[in-house]
Short mmCIF file of C-alpha atoms and ligand atoms in Angstrom, two decimals:
data_model
loop_
_atom_site.label_atom_id
_atom_site.label_comp_id
_atom_site.label_asym_id
_atom_site.label_seq_id
_atom_site.Cartn_x
_atom_site.Cartn_y
_atom_site.Cartn_z
CA MET A 1 -14.21 -36.89 -21.59
CA LYS A 2 -13.43 -33.45 -19.44
CA LYS A 3 -11.34 -33.45 -16.30
CA VAL A 4 -11.83 -32.11 -13.14
CA THR A 5 -9.66 -31.48 -10.70
CA ILE A 6 -10.15 -31.50 -6.80
CA LEU A 7 -8.18 -29.05 -4.74
CA ILE A 8 -7.68 -29.73 -1.08
CA PRO A 9 -5.09 -28.03 1.10
CA CYS A 10 -4.39 -29.75 4.12
CA HIS A 11 -2.66 -28.88 7.27
CA ASN A 12 -2.88 -31.31 10.01
CA GLU A 13 -5.95 -32.95 8.48
CA GLU A 14 -5.03 -36.52 9.49
CA GLN A 15 -8.42 -37.29 11.11
CA SER A 16 -10.71 -35.51 8.45
CA LEU A 17 -8.82 -36.72 5.10
CA PRO A 18 -10.05 -40.05 5.05
CA ILE A 19 -13.72 -38.95 5.64
CA THR A 20 -13.43 -36.23 3.29
CA TYR A 21 -11.99 -38.71 0.78
CA ASP A 22 -14.79 -40.97 1.06
CA ARG A 23 -17.29 -38.14 0.69
CA ILE A 24 -15.67 -37.04 -2.54
CA ALA A 25 -15.20 -40.63 -3.97
CA ALA A 26 -19.03 -40.93 -3.64
CA MET A 27 -19.72 -37.67 -5.39
CA ALA A 28 -17.48 -38.37 -8.12
CA ALA A 29 -19.02 -42.01 -8.58
CA SER A 30 -22.20 -40.12 -9.20
CA GLN A 31 -20.79 -38.27 -12.11
CA PRO A 32 -19.11 -40.93 -14.26
CA GLN A 33 -19.22 -38.35 -17.04
CA TYR A 34 -16.18 -36.79 -16.11
CA GLU A 35 -12.64 -37.91 -15.35
CA TRP A 36 -11.56 -37.00 -11.98
CA GLU A 37 -8.23 -35.77 -9.89
CA PHE A 38 -8.01 -35.48 -6.41
CA LEU A 39 -5.14 -32.89 -5.65
CA LEU A 40 -3.82 -33.08 -2.24
CA VAL A 41 -1.43 -30.31 -0.92
CA ASN A 42 0.16 -31.20 2.69
CA ASP A 43 0.69 -27.79 3.78
CA GLY A 44 3.77 -28.81 6.40
CA SER A 45 1.63 -30.72 8.89
CA THR A 46 3.11 -32.09 12.00
CA ASP A 47 0.65 -35.41 12.07
CA GLY A 48 0.17 -38.28 10.04
CA THR A 49 -1.70 -36.05 7.15
CA LEU A 50 1.32 -36.89 4.50
CA SER A 51 1.13 -41.00 5.09
CA GLN A 52 -2.70 -40.50 4.93
CA MET A 53 -2.46 -39.26 1.54
CA ARG A 54 0.36 -42.23 0.21
CA GLN A 55 -2.35 -44.62 1.46
CA LEU A 56 -4.92 -42.96 -0.46
CA ARG A 57 -2.68 -42.46 -3.30
CA GLN A 58 -2.01 -46.50 -2.85
CA ARG A 59 -5.81 -47.21 -3.04
CA ASP A 60 -6.94 -44.76 -5.56
CA THR A 61 -4.87 -43.60 -8.59
CA ARG A 62 -7.16 -40.72 -9.23
CA VAL A 63 -5.53 -39.07 -5.95
CA CYS A 64 -2.31 -37.53 -6.33
CA TYR A 65 -0.05 -35.39 -3.60
CA ILE A 66 2.30 -32.55 -3.47
CA ASP A 67 3.88 -32.16 -0.12
CA LEU A 68 5.56 -28.60 0.45
CA SER A 69 9.04 -28.53 2.45
CA ARG A 70 7.33 -26.50 5.59
CA ASN A 71 3.73 -24.81 6.46
CA PHE A 72 3.47 -22.17 3.85
CA GLY A 73 -0.30 -21.02 5.04
CA LYS A 74 -3.54 -21.93 2.65
CA GLU A 75 -3.10 -19.41 0.34
CA ARG A 76 0.18 -20.39 -0.83
CA ALA A 77 -0.62 -23.95 -0.68
CA MET A 78 -3.34 -23.12 -3.38
CA LEU A 79 -1.03 -21.39 -5.59
CA ALA A 80 1.00 -24.84 -5.49
CA GLY A 81 -2.36 -26.70 -6.18
CA PHE A 82 -3.11 -24.23 -9.32
CA ASP A 83 0.18 -24.90 -10.74
CA HIS A 84 0.06 -28.38 -10.68
CA ALA A 85 -3.73 -29.28 -11.50
CA SER A 86 -4.13 -30.69 -14.76
CA GLY A 87 -8.06 -30.34 -15.29
CA ASP A 88 -10.02 -28.79 -17.53
CA CYS A 89 -11.45 -27.12 -14.16
CA MET A 90 -10.93 -27.21 -10.61
CA VAL A 91 -13.00 -27.05 -7.50
CA ILE A 92 -11.23 -26.02 -4.26
CA LEU A 93 -12.40 -27.77 -1.26
CA ASP A 94 -11.30 -27.43 2.50
CA ALA A 95 -10.39 -30.93 4.02
CA ASP A 96 -12.63 -30.39 7.02
CA LEU A 97 -16.12 -31.18 4.95
CA GLN A 98 -17.29 -27.79 5.82
CA ASP A 99 -17.65 -27.23 2.25
CA PRO A 100 -19.98 -30.28 1.25
CA PRO A 101 -18.71 -32.06 -1.79
CA GLU A 102 -22.22 -32.86 -2.88
CA VAL A 103 -22.68 -29.08 -4.02
CA VAL A 104 -19.91 -29.80 -6.86
CA PRO A 105 -22.52 -31.58 -9.38
CA GLN A 106 -24.53 -28.37 -9.23
CA MET A 107 -21.43 -26.20 -10.06
CA LEU A 108 -20.42 -28.62 -12.85
CA GLN A 109 -23.69 -27.96 -14.55
CA TYR A 110 -23.24 -24.00 -14.32
CA TRP A 111 -19.71 -24.63 -15.75
CA GLU A 112 -21.27 -26.49 -18.77
CA LYS A 113 -23.59 -23.74 -19.12
CA GLY A 114 -20.75 -21.32 -19.46
CA TYR A 115 -19.52 -19.88 -16.20
CA ASP A 116 -15.66 -19.46 -15.43
CA ASP A 117 -16.21 -18.83 -11.77
CA VAL A 118 -18.65 -20.76 -9.89
CA TYR A 119 -18.44 -19.52 -6.49
CA ALA A 120 -20.37 -20.69 -3.40
CA ARG A 121 -21.89 -18.24 -1.03
CA ARG A 122 -22.57 -19.66 2.33
CA THR A 123 -26.15 -18.74 4.17
CA THR A 124 -25.12 -20.20 7.42
CA ARG A 125 -21.79 -20.11 9.15
CA GLY A 126 -21.55 -23.04 10.82
CA LYS A 127 -20.10 -23.07 14.89
CA GLU A 128 -18.33 -19.83 14.86
CA SER A 129 -17.75 -17.29 17.89
CA TRP A 130 -19.89 -13.66 17.93
CA LEU A 131 -17.16 -11.95 17.95
CA ARG A 132 -15.75 -13.59 14.96
CA LYS A 133 -18.75 -13.05 13.02
CA LYS A 134 -18.96 -9.38 13.93
CA LEU A 135 -15.52 -8.80 12.65
CA SER A 136 -15.86 -10.47 9.77
CA VAL A 137 -18.84 -8.12 8.70
CA THR A 138 -17.51 -5.01 9.49
CA TYR A 139 -14.08 -6.25 7.71
CA TYR A 140 -15.27 -6.72 4.46
CA ARG A 141 -17.53 -3.60 4.68
CA LEU A 142 -14.05 -1.69 5.08
CA LEU A 143 -12.34 -3.77 2.45
CA GLN A 144 -15.59 -3.19 0.14
CA ARG A 145 -15.20 0.49 0.62
CA MET A 146 -11.38 0.90 0.14
CA SER A 147 -10.75 -1.29 -2.62
CA GLN A 148 -12.08 -1.64 -6.36
CA ALA A 149 -11.80 -5.16 -6.21
CA ASP A 150 -15.33 -6.72 -5.27
CA VAL A 151 -14.58 -9.05 -2.41
CA LEU A 152 -17.73 -10.79 -1.62
CA GLN A 153 -18.77 -11.72 1.96
CA ASN A 154 -19.59 -14.77 3.09
CA VAL A 155 -17.95 -16.41 0.17
CA GLY A 156 -14.49 -18.34 0.89
CA ASP A 157 -12.34 -20.33 -1.54
CA PHE A 158 -15.23 -22.95 -2.40
CA ARG A 159 -15.56 -22.58 -5.80
CA LEU A 160 -14.98 -23.77 -9.43
CA LEU A 161 -12.73 -22.31 -11.46
CA ASP A 162 -12.63 -22.89 -15.39
CA ARG A 163 -9.02 -23.53 -16.78
CA ARG A 164 -8.87 -19.81 -17.82
CA CYS A 165 -8.97 -18.63 -14.26
CA ILE A 166 -6.34 -21.15 -12.90
CA GLU A 167 -4.06 -19.68 -15.92
CA ALA A 168 -4.64 -16.52 -14.68
CA LEU A 169 -4.22 -17.19 -11.04
CA LYS A 170 -1.01 -18.98 -11.77
CA THR A 171 0.32 -15.42 -13.16
CA LEU A 172 -0.34 -13.64 -9.73
CA ARG A 173 2.72 -14.75 -7.97
CA GLU A 174 2.63 -12.24 -5.09
CA GLN A 175 3.92 -13.46 -1.75
CA GLU A 176 1.51 -12.03 0.84
CA ARG A 177 -1.32 -13.39 -0.91
CA TYR A 178 -5.16 -12.68 -0.44
CA THR A 179 -6.60 -15.20 -3.02
CA LYS A 180 -10.52 -14.16 -2.15
CA GLY A 181 -9.26 -10.85 -3.82
CA LEU A 182 -7.51 -12.34 -6.58
CA PHE A 183 -10.25 -14.21 -7.52
CA ALA A 184 -12.50 -11.07 -7.81
CA TRP A 185 -9.30 -9.40 -9.40
CA ILE A 186 -9.04 -11.66 -12.34
CA GLY A 187 -12.99 -11.12 -13.28
CA TYR A 188 -14.14 -13.66 -15.74
CA ARG A 189 -17.83 -14.76 -15.61
CA LYS A 190 -18.94 -15.45 -12.77
CA CYS A 191 -22.04 -17.14 -11.16
CA GLU A 192 -23.09 -17.65 -7.84
CA ILE A 193 -24.84 -20.59 -6.02
CA THR A 194 -25.66 -21.09 -2.05
CA PHE A 195 -24.57 -23.67 0.43
CA GLU A 196 -24.99 -24.70 4.17
CA ARG A 197 -21.69 -24.49 5.65
CA GLY A 198 -21.29 -27.08 8.10
CA ASP A 199 -18.96 -27.89 11.15
CA ARG A 200 -15.64 -29.02 10.89
CA VAL A 201 -16.02 -33.15 10.93
CA ALA A 202 -13.08 -33.59 13.15
CA GLY A 203 -9.87 -31.64 14.64
CA GLN A 204 -9.23 -28.08 14.88
CA SER A 205 -9.47 -24.76 12.68
CA ASN A 206 -5.97 -23.77 11.78
CA PHE A 207 -6.97 -20.13 11.74
CA GLY A 208 -6.72 -18.43 15.11
CA LEU A 209 -7.41 -14.99 15.80
CA MET A 210 -3.72 -13.69 15.06
CA LYS A 211 -3.64 -15.81 11.29
CA LEU A 212 -7.03 -14.01 10.64
CA LEU A 213 -5.75 -10.75 11.55
CA LYS A 214 -2.56 -11.13 9.19
CA LEU A 215 -4.97 -12.48 6.40
CA GLY A 216 -7.42 -9.22 7.01
CA VAL A 217 -4.51 -7.03 6.92
CA ASP A 218 -2.99 -8.61 3.74
CA GLY A 219 -6.12 -8.49 2.25
CA ILE A 220 -6.33 -4.59 2.63
CA THR A 221 -2.83 -3.80 1.95
CA SER A 222 -2.85 -6.05 -1.28
CA PHE A 223 -6.01 -4.45 -2.83
CA SER A 224 -5.95 -0.82 -1.21
CA THR A 225 -3.85 2.32 -0.59
CA ALA A 226 -6.51 4.06 1.06
CA PRO A 227 -4.56 3.63 4.39
CA LEU A 228 -1.80 5.37 2.92
CA ARG A 229 -4.06 8.73 2.45
CA ILE A 230 -4.96 8.56 6.29
CA SER A 231 -2.02 10.72 7.11
CA THR A 232 -3.17 13.11 4.48
CA VAL A 233 -6.53 13.44 5.75
CA LEU A 234 -5.39 13.50 9.18
CA GLY A 235 -2.86 16.17 8.50
CA LEU A 236 -5.39 18.30 6.84
CA VAL A 237 -8.26 17.81 9.42
CA VAL A 238 -5.43 18.72 12.43
CA SER A 239 -4.16 21.91 10.53
CA LEU A 240 -7.49 23.24 9.95
CA ALA A 241 -8.33 22.92 13.47
CA THR A 242 -5.15 24.30 14.73
CA PHE A 243 -5.80 27.30 12.66
CA PHE A 244 -9.36 27.90 14.39
CA TYR A 245 -7.83 27.30 17.49
CA MET A 246 -4.89 29.89 16.81
CA CYS A 247 -7.74 32.62 15.92
CA TYR A 248 -9.43 31.94 19.10
CA PHE A 249 -6.18 32.50 21.07
CA LEU A 250 -4.99 35.52 19.64
CA VAL A 251 -8.27 37.23 20.27
CA LYS A 252 -8.32 36.14 23.69
CA THR A 253 -5.12 37.23 24.50
CA TRP A 254 -5.82 40.29 22.95
CA VAL A 255 -9.04 41.12 24.94
CA LEU A 256 -8.09 39.60 28.48
CA GLY A 257 -4.09 39.79 28.30
CA ASP A 258 -1.84 37.22 28.68
CA PRO A 259 -1.10 35.48 32.19
CA VAL A 260 1.11 32.38 31.72
CA GLN A 261 -1.14 29.25 31.03
CA GLY A 262 -2.00 26.43 28.51
CA PHE A 263 0.20 23.45 30.03
CA PRO A 264 -2.63 20.81 29.39
CA THR A 265 -3.20 22.24 25.87
CA LEU A 266 0.19 21.78 24.88
CA ILE A 267 0.78 18.38 26.32
CA VAL A 268 -2.53 17.10 24.74
CA VAL A 269 -1.65 18.84 21.62
CA MET A 270 2.24 17.48 21.53
CA LEU A 271 0.80 13.51 22.30
CA PHE A 272 -1.74 13.77 19.70
CA LEU A 273 0.15 14.89 16.97
CA GLY A 274 2.99 12.14 18.39
CA GLY A 275 0.11 9.47 18.13
CA VAL A 276 -1.10 10.64 14.37
CA GLN A 277 2.86 10.36 13.34
CA LEU A 278 3.52 7.10 14.71
CA LEU A 279 0.32 5.66 13.35
CA SER A 280 1.22 7.17 9.52
CA LEU A 281 4.63 5.90 10.14
CA GLY A 282 3.42 2.57 10.77
CA ILE A 283 1.06 2.40 7.92
CA ILE A 284 4.04 3.37 5.26
CA GLY A 285 5.81 0.81 7.47
CA GLU A 286 3.43 -2.07 6.41
CA TYR A 287 3.41 -1.24 3.03
CA LEU A 288 7.10 -0.82 2.76
CA GLY A 289 7.67 -4.37 4.46
CA ARG A 290 5.55 -5.91 1.92
CA ILE A 291 7.39 -3.99 -1.02
CA PHE A 292 10.48 -5.34 0.60
CA ASN A 293 9.29 -8.76 0.71
CA GLU A 294 8.15 -8.66 -2.91
CA THR A 295 11.42 -7.42 -4.53
CA LYS A 296 13.15 -10.22 -3.00
CA HIS A 297 11.39 -12.36 -5.69
CA ARG A 298 11.69 -15.71 -3.53
CA PRO A 299 9.66 -18.58 -4.54
CA VAL A 300 5.99 -18.60 -3.09
CA TYR A 301 6.56 -22.31 -1.88
CA LEU A 302 8.72 -25.30 -2.00
CA ILE A 303 8.03 -28.84 -2.62
CA ARG A 304 9.51 -31.46 -1.07
CA GLU A 305 8.06 -34.28 -2.66
CA LYS A 306 5.51 -35.28 -4.92
CA GLU A 307 3.29 -38.13 -6.48
CA GLY A 308 1.26 -38.08 -9.66
CA VAL A 309 1.21 -34.73 -10.68
N1 UDP B 1 -5.13 -25.16 5.68
C1 UDP B 1 -3.59 -25.31 5.13
N2 UDP B 1 -2.58 -24.48 5.42
C2 UDP B 1 -2.69 -23.65 6.73
C3 UDP B 1 -4.13 -23.77 7.41
C4 UDP B 1 -5.09 -24.29 7.06
O1 UDP B 1 -3.78 -25.69 4.16
O2 UDP B 1 -1.93 -23.15 7.25
C5 UDP B 1 -6.19 -25.61 5.34
C6 UDP B 1 -6.76 -26.46 6.19
O3 UDP B 1 -6.40 -28.07 5.97
C7 UDP B 1 -8.35 -26.74 5.65
C8 UDP B 1 -8.37 -25.23 5.03
O4 UDP B 1 -7.10 -24.59 5.07
O5 UDP B 1 -8.28 -27.72 4.48
C9 UDP B 1 -9.26 -24.33 6.00
O6 UDP B 1 -8.75 -24.16 7.08
P1 UDP B 1 -9.47 -24.46 8.83
O7 UDP B 1 -10.87 -25.57 8.60
O8 UDP B 1 -8.69 -24.92 9.84
O9 UDP B 1 -9.82 -23.06 8.68
P2 UDP B 1 -11.53 -22.60 9.27
O10 UDP B 1 -12.91 -23.38 8.31
O11 UDP B 1 -11.61 -22.72 10.42
O12 UDP B 1 -11.70 -20.74 8.68
MG1 MG B 2 -12.49 -25.34 8.23
#
């Protein structure tokens, strides 16, 4: 019998978790031809998520859980899940039921047809602010243009991965993780299905604007070196413009004489160049900081307790 792991990273999900479990258990009951494993990762929750996990484990031995030593973020919590999943394939689900478990049987059908990575594209995005939607569209367009990895828009972490993909992802142990990019990077046979993304069933979103911004910068810095080229391009443009400006001034001085003038020009040019230099330094700093973090070779996450895995 083939084994399917359902991986659920959880951060402060005490309200959603029991509801999510019921829905997943019902879905699993409709697929008796598979053996199931429900792998819950507690990512440093400050509420009763862990005790919920313990209760579920007592009710159902298919449930296993990993308790991380603190909040490491969803990206790292997912790696902990990849490391401990024992299934022949794995589906990553959010704990808030925004990714409906009822789509999983369809994913399994495609998996049986030989696809390694069945990802779900959302046709609706649920309740989200206008700004978040707009930023998301712009961001993916930018990332697509700057990086070689084909990171897809409206595709999240909700997907089925074959054992091959899990093993591949386990070898990618970078600290600043952008898992969406890693899915694209590993390749393998991919297939798309669509679903309607619902609203969160209970609790609040864990991703504020700052967290999303960090994830966004991680995505760009781990999949593209294009920003590093910005200073080269700006330098070229500024030098070229300066050259023409110089020619203009030489001619003007020849023809009209040279009364002392040009303070505004001077200050504008100085400030502009200062800005460009600081920007370039900042970009180099972003990459340097990440190199610094990677070279420490710390473990990506730490486990406090685990049960069933
Ligand atoms: N999550 C996590 N660690 C975090 C933040 C989020 O494991 O630091 C989990 C969270 O419990 C949920 C999933 O990641 O299962 C998606 O988070 P959320 O629903 O808050 O994000 P959104 O859907 O608003 O993007
Ligand atoms: Mg959510």
